Amino acid sequence: MIELKQLTKTYKTRNKPTTALANLNLSVQKGEIFGVIGHSGAGKSTLIRCINLLERPTSGEVWVGGVNLTSLGQKELQIQRRKISMIFQHFNLLSSSTVYDNIAFPLTLIRTPNSTIKAKVMELLSLVGLEEHKDKYPAQLSGGQKQRVGIARALASDPDVLLCDEATSALDPQTTDSILNLLLDINKRFKLTILLITHEMHVIQNICDRVAVIHDGDIVEQGPVAQVFLKPQHAVTREFIYRESSGQNAYNLILPNSNKGFTQRVKITFLGEQTYDSVLSQIVRETGVNFAILQGTISTIKQVPYGQLLVSFEGDPAGIDQTISKLRARNLDVEVMN
């Protein structure tokens, strides 16, 4: 659905040119929720604005729905942009217009009949749960309600792609969760392709199918969220993961000397229903190895449970090796830490 090919964006400044994107390649499949995460200044906002050509790339190509947007004239581009909607961190609502009129705004621009506008707006008000607020103005709404108006407005033109520019960054955690659940529902209901940028790992973890990590204007790591989250390869990715899980201290523990013989520290990753199974206790009973849990986490990645344990095995080296082999034979990821 979205294909970025060798995308480069350079800004001319007084002192020297600044490169925001450097030969970036990215592919987003139809109907998926794709997240791009990165620190401030990494190029996230430039990337998302290049997709609908609010920022025109210095070089490279932007393909959306099989159309090369970078090859179009202004009139053709305006037509294609109707298939791409966007929601923003600070909502960008019309302050002097009601909720109803804000949602109707994209339809009035293309001179849609009033009867059609009314039916569409009422449908969207119901979808985002704002029927009772249709005559209010943005100043009378909470942050979460404003973002729901922004989402409804973005859906008014029946887009194929929804771009989310830090859509939850200005919201409290509870409101963030409600907006993420709404985006999940919209994705499932309309098979809408959603690309979101964020600096918050829990946003990626909660709703995305795949994720790309952007750093210094390029993609340094990408893949299915579970793969990237549980086995991060790049230092920037590991920083996001460990900051989210607050596990960085646990993974650097210095174990005291043990009088029980050989010790081996391992990280065990569970995914899916195995997260709740007693696999570890079953296997150590078979091998006779003792263990101590140093740190543990159970959470979900887009409603799929996962768990991670940092464990110290104590006992005979051959028994510990057998324990690790048996865990791996049960399709668990086991990483030897020392």
Phi, psi and omega in degrees: 000317177237128179226118177251125186238116176049046186284125178230135175227118180239131178260136176272122178242174184296321185273305181202157179297145177243124180266116179270325177229138186231097176052046185278137176238137182203142179228128178241127183278155179298131174085000180263162171258115185245130180250143172239122182241144179185164178286168174301135180086001182283339181117008184300308185294321176298318180302310185290328179284339175284335183294320177259011176062026165297329167245124179274126181299149174291322175204168182099179185232146175239115178249129176227122180061033179081006181247131177278099184295328183289351179260359187270151169284172187298318182294315179294323180296320179300321178295315181292329180295338178296340180271358182235116178248165186216141170240152194238161179299318184252027166073317178054042177275159175278111188294333182266008180245150179288170175304314179303311184290328176297317180290325182285342189308312180298330181283326178292330180297328181257018173058047175287140178304144184302322181296321179291319178299314182300314180298317182292315182296318180294324176297317182287325175301320178293318182300318184264004174073038182236024182305321184283355185247012189297333182261005178276165177256158183308324181296341181267003185251156172282170179300317179296321178293321177299319180291328176294323174297316178300320178293315179299317178299319180295332181273351187300327183268013180052059184286163172268334184229136174241121177261133182240113183262092181051048192294341182245004187294334182267009187248155175286164186303317181295317179293322176305314181298321181292323178291320178297320177296323177295317178297321176299316179297317179297317179300316181288320186288318186251002183054037185278134175282125182239127172242124181235146173247147185198163169246011184250115184294328182293334175295313177300312185298325187280325189228348189274148173274316178226162183217147172236139178257122181254137181209128181052041173080010179219160178276118183261345179196142176203161179157185175304144186302317181299318181295313182290321183290319185272336181226062182295138182256326185264150182301321180295319178297314180299324178298315178297315183296311185291326177294322179291317184273350183055034184258003186297326180289322182295324184283354178245020180298139171258115185283143176289160177298138182252141175269005186261012178102210185291138176236147178221124180265130181223154173250124182248128180248126178251143178221136179081210186294337178298341179304327185258003180273155180270048185297313184298313182294325178298315186288320181291333174295324180289323186263347179075019181267138174272157178212155173232133178274119181269329180197144180212148180219135169232128180207199179226151171239107185047055174071007174259123183289148172214158177217150175226132177238134168258117191234143171252114175274141179231132178148203180290134181305321180294322178293323177293317177299319179296321179298314179298318179297319180293323177296316178294327178293340176269018178064031173264146176273122182236119180248121178284125189265339179210000000 
